[in-house]
PDB file of C-alpha atoms and ligand atoms in Angstrom:
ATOM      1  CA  UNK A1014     -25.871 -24.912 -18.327  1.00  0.00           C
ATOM      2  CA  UNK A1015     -26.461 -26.462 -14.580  1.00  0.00           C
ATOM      3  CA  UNK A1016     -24.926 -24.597 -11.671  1.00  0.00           C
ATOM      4  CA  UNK A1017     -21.779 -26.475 -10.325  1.00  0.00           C
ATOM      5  CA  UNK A1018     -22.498 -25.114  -7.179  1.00  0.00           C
ATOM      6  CA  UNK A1019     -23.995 -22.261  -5.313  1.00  0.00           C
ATOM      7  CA  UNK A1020     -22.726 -19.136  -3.569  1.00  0.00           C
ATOM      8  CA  UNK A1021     -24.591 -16.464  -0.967  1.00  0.00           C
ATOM      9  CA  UNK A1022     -22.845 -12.773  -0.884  1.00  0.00           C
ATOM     10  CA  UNK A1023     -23.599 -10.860   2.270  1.00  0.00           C
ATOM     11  CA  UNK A1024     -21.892  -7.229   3.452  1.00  0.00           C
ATOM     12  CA  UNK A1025     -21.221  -4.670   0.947  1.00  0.00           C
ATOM     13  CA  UNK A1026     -21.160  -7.063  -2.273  1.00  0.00           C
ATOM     14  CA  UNK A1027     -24.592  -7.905  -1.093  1.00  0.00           C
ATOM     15  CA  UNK A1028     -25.602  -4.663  -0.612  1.00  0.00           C
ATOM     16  CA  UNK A1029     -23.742  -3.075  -3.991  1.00  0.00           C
ATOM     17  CA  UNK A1030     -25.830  -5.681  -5.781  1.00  0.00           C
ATOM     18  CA  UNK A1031     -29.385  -4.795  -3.990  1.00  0.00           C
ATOM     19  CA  UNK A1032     -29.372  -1.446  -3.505  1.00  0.00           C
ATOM     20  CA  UNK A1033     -26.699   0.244  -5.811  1.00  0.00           C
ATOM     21  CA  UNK A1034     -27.095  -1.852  -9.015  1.00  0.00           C
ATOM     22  CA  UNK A1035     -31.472  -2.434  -8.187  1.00  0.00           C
ATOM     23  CA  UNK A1036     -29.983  -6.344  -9.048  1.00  0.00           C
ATOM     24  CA  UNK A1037     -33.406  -8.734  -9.540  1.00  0.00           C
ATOM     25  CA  UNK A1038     -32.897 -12.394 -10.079  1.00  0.00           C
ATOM     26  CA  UNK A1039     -31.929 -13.530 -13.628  1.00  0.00           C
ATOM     27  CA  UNK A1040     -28.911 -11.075 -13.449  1.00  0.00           C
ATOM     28  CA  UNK A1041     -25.806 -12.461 -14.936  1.00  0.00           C
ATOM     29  CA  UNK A1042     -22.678 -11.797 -13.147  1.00  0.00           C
ATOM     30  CA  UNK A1043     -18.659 -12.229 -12.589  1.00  0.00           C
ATOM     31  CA  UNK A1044     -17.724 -13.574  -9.331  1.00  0.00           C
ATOM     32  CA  UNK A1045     -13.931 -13.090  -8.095  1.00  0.00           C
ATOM     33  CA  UNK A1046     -12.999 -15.543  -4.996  1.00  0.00           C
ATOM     34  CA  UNK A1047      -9.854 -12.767  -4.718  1.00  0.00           C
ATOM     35  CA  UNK A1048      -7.001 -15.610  -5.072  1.00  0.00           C
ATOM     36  CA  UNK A1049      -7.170 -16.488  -8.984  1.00  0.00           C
ATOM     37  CA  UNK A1050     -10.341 -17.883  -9.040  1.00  0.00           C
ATOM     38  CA  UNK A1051     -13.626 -16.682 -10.941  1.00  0.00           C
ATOM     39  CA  UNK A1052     -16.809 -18.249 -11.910  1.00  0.00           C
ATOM     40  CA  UNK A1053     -19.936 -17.184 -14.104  1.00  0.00           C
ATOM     41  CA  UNK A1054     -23.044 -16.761 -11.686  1.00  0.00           C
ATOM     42  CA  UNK A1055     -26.920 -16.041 -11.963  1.00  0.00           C
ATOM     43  CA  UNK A1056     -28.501 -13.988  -9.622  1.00  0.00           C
ATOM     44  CA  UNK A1057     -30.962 -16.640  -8.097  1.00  0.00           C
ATOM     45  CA  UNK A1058     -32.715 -15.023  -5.293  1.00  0.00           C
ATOM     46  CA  UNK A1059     -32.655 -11.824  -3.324  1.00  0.00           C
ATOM     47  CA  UNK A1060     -32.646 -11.349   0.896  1.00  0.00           C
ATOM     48  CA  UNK A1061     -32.800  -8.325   2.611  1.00  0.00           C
ATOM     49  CA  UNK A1062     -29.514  -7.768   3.105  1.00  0.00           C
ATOM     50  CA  UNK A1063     -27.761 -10.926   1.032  1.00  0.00           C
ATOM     51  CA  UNK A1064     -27.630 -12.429  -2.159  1.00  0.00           C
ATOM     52  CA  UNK A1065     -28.151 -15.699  -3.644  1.00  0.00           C
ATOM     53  CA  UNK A1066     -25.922 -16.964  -6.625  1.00  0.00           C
ATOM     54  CA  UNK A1067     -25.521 -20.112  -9.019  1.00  0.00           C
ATOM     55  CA  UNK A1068     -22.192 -21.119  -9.915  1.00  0.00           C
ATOM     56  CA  UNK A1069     -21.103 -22.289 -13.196  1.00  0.00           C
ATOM     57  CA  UNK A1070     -17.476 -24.056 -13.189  1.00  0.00           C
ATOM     58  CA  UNK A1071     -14.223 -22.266 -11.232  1.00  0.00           C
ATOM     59  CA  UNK A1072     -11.877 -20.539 -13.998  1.00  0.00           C
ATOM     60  CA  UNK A1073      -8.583 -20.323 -13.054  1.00  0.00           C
ATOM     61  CA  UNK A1074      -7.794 -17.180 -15.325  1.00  0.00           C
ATOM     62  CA  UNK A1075      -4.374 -15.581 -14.700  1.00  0.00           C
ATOM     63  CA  UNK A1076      -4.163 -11.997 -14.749  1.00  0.00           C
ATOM     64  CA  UNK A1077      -1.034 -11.634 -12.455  1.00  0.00           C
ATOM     65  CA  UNK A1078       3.018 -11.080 -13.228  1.00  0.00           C
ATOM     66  CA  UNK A1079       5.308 -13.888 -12.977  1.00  0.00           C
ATOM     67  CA  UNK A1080       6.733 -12.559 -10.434  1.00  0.00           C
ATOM     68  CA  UNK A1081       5.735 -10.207  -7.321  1.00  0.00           C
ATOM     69  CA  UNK A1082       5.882  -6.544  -7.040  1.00  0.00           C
ATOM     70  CA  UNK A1083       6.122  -5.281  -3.345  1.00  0.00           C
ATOM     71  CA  UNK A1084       5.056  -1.209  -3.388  1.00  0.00           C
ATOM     72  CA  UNK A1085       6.156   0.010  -0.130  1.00  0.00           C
ATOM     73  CA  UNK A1086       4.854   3.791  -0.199  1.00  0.00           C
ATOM     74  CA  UNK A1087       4.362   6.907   2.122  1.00  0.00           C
ATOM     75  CA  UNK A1088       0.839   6.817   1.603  1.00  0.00           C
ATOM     76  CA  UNK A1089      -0.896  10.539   0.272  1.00  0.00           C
ATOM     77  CA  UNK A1090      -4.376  11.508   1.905  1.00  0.00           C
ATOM     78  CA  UNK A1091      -7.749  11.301   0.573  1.00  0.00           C
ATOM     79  CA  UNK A1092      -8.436  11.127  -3.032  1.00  0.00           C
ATOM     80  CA  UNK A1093      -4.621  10.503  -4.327  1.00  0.00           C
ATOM     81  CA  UNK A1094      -4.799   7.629  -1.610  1.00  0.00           C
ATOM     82  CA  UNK A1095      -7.513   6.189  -3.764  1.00  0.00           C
ATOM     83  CA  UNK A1096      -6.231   6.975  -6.694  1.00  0.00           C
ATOM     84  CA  UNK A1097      -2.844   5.415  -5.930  1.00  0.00           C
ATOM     85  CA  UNK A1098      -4.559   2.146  -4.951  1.00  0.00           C
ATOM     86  CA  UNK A1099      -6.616   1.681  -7.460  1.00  0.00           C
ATOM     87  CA  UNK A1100      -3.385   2.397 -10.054  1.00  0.00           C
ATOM     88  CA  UNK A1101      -0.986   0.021  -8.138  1.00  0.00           C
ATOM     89  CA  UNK A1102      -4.159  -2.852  -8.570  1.00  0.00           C
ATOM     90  CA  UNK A1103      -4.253  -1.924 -12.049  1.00  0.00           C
ATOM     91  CA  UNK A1104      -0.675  -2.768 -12.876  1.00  0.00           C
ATOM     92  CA  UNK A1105      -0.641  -5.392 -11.196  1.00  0.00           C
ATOM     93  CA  UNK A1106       1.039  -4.550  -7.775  1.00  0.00           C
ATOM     94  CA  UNK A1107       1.009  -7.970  -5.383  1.00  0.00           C
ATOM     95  CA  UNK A1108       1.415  -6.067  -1.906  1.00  0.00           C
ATOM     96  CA  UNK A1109       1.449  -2.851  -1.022  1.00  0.00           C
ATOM     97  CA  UNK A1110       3.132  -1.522   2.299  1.00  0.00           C
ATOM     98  CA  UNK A1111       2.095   1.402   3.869  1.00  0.00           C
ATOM     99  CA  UNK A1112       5.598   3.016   4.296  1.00  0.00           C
ATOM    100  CA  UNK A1113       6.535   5.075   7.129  1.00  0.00           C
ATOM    101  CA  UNK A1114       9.520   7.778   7.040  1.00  0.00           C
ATOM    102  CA  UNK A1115      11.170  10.247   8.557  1.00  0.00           C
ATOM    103  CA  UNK A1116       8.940  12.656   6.459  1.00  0.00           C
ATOM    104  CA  UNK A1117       5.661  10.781   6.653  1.00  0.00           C
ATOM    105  CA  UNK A1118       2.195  12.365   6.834  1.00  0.00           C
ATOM    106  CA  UNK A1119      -0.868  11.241   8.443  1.00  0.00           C
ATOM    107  CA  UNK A1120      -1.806   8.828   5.187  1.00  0.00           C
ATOM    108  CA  UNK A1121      -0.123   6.045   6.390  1.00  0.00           C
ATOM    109  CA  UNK A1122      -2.540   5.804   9.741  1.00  0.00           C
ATOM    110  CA  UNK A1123      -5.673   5.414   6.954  1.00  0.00           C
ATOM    111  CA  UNK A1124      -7.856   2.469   8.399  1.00  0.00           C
ATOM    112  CA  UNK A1125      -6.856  -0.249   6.564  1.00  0.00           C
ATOM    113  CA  UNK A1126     -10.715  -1.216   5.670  1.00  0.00           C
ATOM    114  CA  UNK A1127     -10.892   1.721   3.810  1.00  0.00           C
ATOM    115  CA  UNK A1128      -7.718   1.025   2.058  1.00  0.00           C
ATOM    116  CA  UNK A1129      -9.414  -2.649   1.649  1.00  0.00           C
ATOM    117  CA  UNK A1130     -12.611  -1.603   0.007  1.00  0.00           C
ATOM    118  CA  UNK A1131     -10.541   0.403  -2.183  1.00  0.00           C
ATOM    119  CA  UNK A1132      -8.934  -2.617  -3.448  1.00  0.00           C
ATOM    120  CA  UNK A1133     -11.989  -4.444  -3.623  1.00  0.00           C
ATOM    121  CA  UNK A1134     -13.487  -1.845  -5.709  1.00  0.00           C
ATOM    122  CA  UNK A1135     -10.699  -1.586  -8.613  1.00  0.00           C
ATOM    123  CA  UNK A1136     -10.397  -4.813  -8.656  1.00  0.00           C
ATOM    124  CA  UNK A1137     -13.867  -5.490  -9.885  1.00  0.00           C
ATOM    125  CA  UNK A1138     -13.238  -2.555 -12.327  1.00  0.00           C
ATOM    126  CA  UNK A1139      -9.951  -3.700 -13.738  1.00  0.00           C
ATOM    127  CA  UNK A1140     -10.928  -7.836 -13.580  1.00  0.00           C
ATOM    128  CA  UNK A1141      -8.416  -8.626 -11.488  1.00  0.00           C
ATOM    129  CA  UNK A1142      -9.332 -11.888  -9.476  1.00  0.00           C
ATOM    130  CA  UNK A1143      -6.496 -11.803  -7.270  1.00  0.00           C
ATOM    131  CA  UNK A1144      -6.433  -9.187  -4.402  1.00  0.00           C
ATOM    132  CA  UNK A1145      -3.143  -7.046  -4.050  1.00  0.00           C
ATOM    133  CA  UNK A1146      -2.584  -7.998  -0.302  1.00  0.00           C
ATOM    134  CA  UNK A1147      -2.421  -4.605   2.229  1.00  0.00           C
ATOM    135  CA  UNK A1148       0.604  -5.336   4.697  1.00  0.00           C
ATOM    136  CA  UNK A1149       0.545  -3.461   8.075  1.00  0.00           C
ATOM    137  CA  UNK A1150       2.177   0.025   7.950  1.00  0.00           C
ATOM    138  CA  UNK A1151       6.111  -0.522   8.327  1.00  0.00           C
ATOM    139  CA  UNK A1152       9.194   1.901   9.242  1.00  0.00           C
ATOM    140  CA  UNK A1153      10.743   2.137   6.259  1.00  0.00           C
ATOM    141  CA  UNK A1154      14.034   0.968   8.525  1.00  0.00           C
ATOM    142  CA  UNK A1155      12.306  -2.547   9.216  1.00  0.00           C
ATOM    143  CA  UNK A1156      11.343  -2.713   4.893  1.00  0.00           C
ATOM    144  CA  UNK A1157      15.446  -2.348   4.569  1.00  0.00           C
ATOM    145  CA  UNK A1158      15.950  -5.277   6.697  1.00  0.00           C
ATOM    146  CA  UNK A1159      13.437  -7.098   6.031  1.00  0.00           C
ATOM    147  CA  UNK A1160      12.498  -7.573   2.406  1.00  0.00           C
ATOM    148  CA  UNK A1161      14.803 -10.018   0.208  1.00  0.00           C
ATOM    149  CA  UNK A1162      13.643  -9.345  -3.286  1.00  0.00           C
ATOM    150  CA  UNK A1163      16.292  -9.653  -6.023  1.00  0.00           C
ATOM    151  CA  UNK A1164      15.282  -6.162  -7.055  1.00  0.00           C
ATOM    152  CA  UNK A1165      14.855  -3.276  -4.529  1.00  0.00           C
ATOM    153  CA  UNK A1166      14.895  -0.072  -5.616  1.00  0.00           C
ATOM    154  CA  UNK A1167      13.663   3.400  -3.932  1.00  0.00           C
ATOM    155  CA  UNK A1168      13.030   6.312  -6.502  1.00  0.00           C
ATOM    156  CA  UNK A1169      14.926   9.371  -5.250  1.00  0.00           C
ATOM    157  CA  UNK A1170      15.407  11.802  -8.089  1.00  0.00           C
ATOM    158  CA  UNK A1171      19.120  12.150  -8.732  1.00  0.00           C
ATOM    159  CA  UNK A1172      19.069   8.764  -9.023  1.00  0.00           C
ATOM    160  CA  UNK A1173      20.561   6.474 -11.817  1.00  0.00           C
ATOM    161  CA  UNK A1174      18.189   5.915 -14.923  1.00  0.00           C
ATOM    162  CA  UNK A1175      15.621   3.575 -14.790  1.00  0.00           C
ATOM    163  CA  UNK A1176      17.522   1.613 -18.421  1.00  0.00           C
ATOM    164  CA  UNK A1177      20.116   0.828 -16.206  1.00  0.00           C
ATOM    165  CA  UNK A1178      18.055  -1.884 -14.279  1.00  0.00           C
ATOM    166  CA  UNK A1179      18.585  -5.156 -15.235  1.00  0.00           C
ATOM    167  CA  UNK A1180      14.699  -6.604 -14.540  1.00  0.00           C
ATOM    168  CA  UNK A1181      14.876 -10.395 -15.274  1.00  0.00           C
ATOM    169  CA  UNK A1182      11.897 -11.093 -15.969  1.00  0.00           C
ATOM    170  CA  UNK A1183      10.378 -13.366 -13.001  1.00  0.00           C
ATOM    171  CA  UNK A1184      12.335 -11.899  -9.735  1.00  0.00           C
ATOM    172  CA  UNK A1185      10.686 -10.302  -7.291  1.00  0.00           C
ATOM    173  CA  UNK A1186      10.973  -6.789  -7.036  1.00  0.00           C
ATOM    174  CA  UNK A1187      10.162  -4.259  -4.136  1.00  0.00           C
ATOM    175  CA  UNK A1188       9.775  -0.611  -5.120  1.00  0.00           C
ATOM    176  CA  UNK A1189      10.125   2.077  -2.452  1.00  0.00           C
ATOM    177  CA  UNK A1190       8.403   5.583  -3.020  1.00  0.00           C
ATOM    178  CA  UNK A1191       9.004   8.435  -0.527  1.00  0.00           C
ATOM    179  CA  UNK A1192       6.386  10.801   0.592  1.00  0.00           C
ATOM    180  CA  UNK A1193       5.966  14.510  -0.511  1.00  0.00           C
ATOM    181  CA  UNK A1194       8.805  15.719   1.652  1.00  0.00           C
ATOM    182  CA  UNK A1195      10.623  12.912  -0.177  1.00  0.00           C
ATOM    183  CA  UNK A1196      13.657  10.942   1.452  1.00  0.00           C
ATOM    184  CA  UNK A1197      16.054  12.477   4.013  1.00  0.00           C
ATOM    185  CA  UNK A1198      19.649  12.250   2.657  1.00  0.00           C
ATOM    186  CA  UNK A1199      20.500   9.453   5.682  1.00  0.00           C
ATOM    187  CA  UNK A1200      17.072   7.227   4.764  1.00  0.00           C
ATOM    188  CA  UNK A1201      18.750   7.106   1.041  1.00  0.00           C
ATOM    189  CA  UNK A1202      22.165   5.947   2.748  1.00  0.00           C
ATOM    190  CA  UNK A1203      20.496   3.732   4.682  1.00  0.00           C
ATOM    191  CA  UNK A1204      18.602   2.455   1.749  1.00  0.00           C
ATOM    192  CA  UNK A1205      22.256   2.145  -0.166  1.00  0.00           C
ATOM    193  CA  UNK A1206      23.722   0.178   2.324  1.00  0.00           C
ATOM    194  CA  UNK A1207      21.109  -2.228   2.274  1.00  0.00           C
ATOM    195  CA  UNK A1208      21.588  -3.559  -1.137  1.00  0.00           C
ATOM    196  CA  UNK A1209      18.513  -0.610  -2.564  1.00  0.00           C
ATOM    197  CA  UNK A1210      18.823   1.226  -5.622  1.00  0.00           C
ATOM    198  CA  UNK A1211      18.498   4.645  -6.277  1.00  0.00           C
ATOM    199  CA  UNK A1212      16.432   5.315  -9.472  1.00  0.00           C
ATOM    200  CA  UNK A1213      15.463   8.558 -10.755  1.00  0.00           C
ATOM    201  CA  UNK A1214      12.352   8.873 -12.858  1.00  0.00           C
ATOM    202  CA  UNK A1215      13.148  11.981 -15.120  1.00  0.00           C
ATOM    203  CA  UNK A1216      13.833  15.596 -14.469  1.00  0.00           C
ATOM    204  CA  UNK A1217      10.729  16.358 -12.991  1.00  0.00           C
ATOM    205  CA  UNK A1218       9.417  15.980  -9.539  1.00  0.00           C
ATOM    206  CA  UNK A1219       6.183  13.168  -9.540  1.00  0.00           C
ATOM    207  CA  UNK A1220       3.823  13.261  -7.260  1.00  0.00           C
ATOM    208  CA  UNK A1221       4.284  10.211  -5.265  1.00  0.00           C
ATOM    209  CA  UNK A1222       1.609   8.716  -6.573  1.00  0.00           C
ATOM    210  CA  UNK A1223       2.734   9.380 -10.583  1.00  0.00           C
ATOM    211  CA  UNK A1224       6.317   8.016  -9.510  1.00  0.00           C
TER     212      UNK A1224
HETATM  213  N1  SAH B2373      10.454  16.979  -2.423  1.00  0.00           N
HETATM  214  C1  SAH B2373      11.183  15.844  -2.865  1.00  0.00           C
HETATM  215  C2  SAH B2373      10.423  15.043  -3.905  1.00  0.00           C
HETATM  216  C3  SAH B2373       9.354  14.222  -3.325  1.00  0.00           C
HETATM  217  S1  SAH B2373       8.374  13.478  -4.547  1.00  0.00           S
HETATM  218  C4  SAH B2373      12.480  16.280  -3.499  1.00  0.00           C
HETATM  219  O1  SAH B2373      12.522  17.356  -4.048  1.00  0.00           O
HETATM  220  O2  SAH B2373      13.411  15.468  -3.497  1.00  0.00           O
HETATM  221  C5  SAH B2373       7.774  12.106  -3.642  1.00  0.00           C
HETATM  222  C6  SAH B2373       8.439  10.781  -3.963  1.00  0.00           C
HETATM  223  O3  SAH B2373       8.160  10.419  -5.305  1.00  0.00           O
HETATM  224  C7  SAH B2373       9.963  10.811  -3.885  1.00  0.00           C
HETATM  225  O4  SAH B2373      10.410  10.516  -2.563  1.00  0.00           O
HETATM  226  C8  SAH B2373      10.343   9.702  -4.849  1.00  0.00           C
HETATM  227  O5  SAH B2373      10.259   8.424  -4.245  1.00  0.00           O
HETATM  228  C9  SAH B2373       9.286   9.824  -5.915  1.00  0.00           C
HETATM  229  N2  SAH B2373       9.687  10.681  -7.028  1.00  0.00           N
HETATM  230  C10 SAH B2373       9.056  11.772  -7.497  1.00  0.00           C
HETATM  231  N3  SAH B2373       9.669  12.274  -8.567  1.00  0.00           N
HETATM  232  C11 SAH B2373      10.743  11.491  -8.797  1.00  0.00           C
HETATM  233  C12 SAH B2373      11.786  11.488  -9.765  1.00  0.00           C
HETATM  234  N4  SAH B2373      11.863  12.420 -10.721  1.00  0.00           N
HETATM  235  N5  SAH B2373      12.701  10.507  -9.691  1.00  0.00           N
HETATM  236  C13 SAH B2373      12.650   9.576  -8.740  1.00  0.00           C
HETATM  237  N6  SAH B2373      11.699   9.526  -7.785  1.00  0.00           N
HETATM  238  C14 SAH B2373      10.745  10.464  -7.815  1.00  0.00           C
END
């Protein structure tokens, strides 16, 4: 079929292509445009340091909820970090804030490209044409007075069962995850106060990045 258009990738798509995947022209590929779009493409002609493409149609191809999830979390370091991301793109996890509390480690202070390129990367992986959008790091006071979801609730083990929430199916929902230290008794009050629920996730303690 004719191209519908054409396309040039430069930065690290470009380079993936050239000098990661070897790519020579002919190549047939997926391209995301990261907010719901994707088109077929054909690898047309190779720069030095971008990449040429022919477009076939836009495809509008949902892969997303009907409704958002917000993960605010105390970010882990290194490997669980990327782990974590690429799970919460996975399931389909719209934003993800960097939460900071009382209890906090350094993994919330990750630059955020890194964090990004994460994304990018299990994104391709998983098909997911939308990107899960990285807010900037927030207290995990400002979350509880800022977010409105219908549904907010912060695991703390102890908590009520996760049955018990009633999850109609297209409101929002924010989920709050503590860090290794877990929640101070007066962040859960806090959290209380502020219209959160408490859920617990079994009898075992997760690592953050399981809950
Ligand atoms: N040391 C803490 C646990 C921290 S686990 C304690 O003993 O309380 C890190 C985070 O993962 C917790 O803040 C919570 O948000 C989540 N989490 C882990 N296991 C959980 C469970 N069984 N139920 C609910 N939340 C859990």
């Amino acid at each position: 079929a004719l191209p519908i258009s054409t396309a040039t990738l430069s930065g690290n798509e470009a380079h993936h292509l050239l000098h990661v995947m070897r790519a020579k022209p002919g190549l047939q590929l997926m391209l995301f445009d990261g907010q719901g779009g994707q088109y077929e493409a054909e690898l047309t002609h190779c720069g030095r340091s971008t990449v040429d493409l022919a477009l076939g149609p836009k495809q509008d191809i949902e892969r997303e909820h009907p409704f958002q999830i917000t993960l605010a979390v105390a970010l882990p370091k290194g490997d669980r970090q990327r782990w974590l991301i690429e799970k919460a793109v996975e399931l389909g996890v719209s934003r993800l804030i960097p939460l900071q509390t009382a209890r906090s480690t350094a993994g919330s202070e990750q630059a955020s490209s890194k964090l990004e390129r994460y994304i990018i990367e299990a994104s391709k992986q998983c098909g997911r044409n939308r990107l899960m959008q990285l807010a900037a790091p927030l207290k995990l006071i400002d979350l509880l007075s800022q977010d409105e979801s219908p549904i907010r609730i912060l695991a703390h083990p102890g908590g009520s069962p996760l049955a018990e929430i009633e999850w109609n199916s297209t409101e929002n929902r924010s989920l709050a995850i503590g860090p290794e230290g877990g929640f101070t008794d007066d962040e859960v009050t806090q959290a209380i106060e502020a219209g959160w629920k408490t859920v617990g996730l079994g009898s075992r303690i997760l690592r953050l990045e399981t809950a």
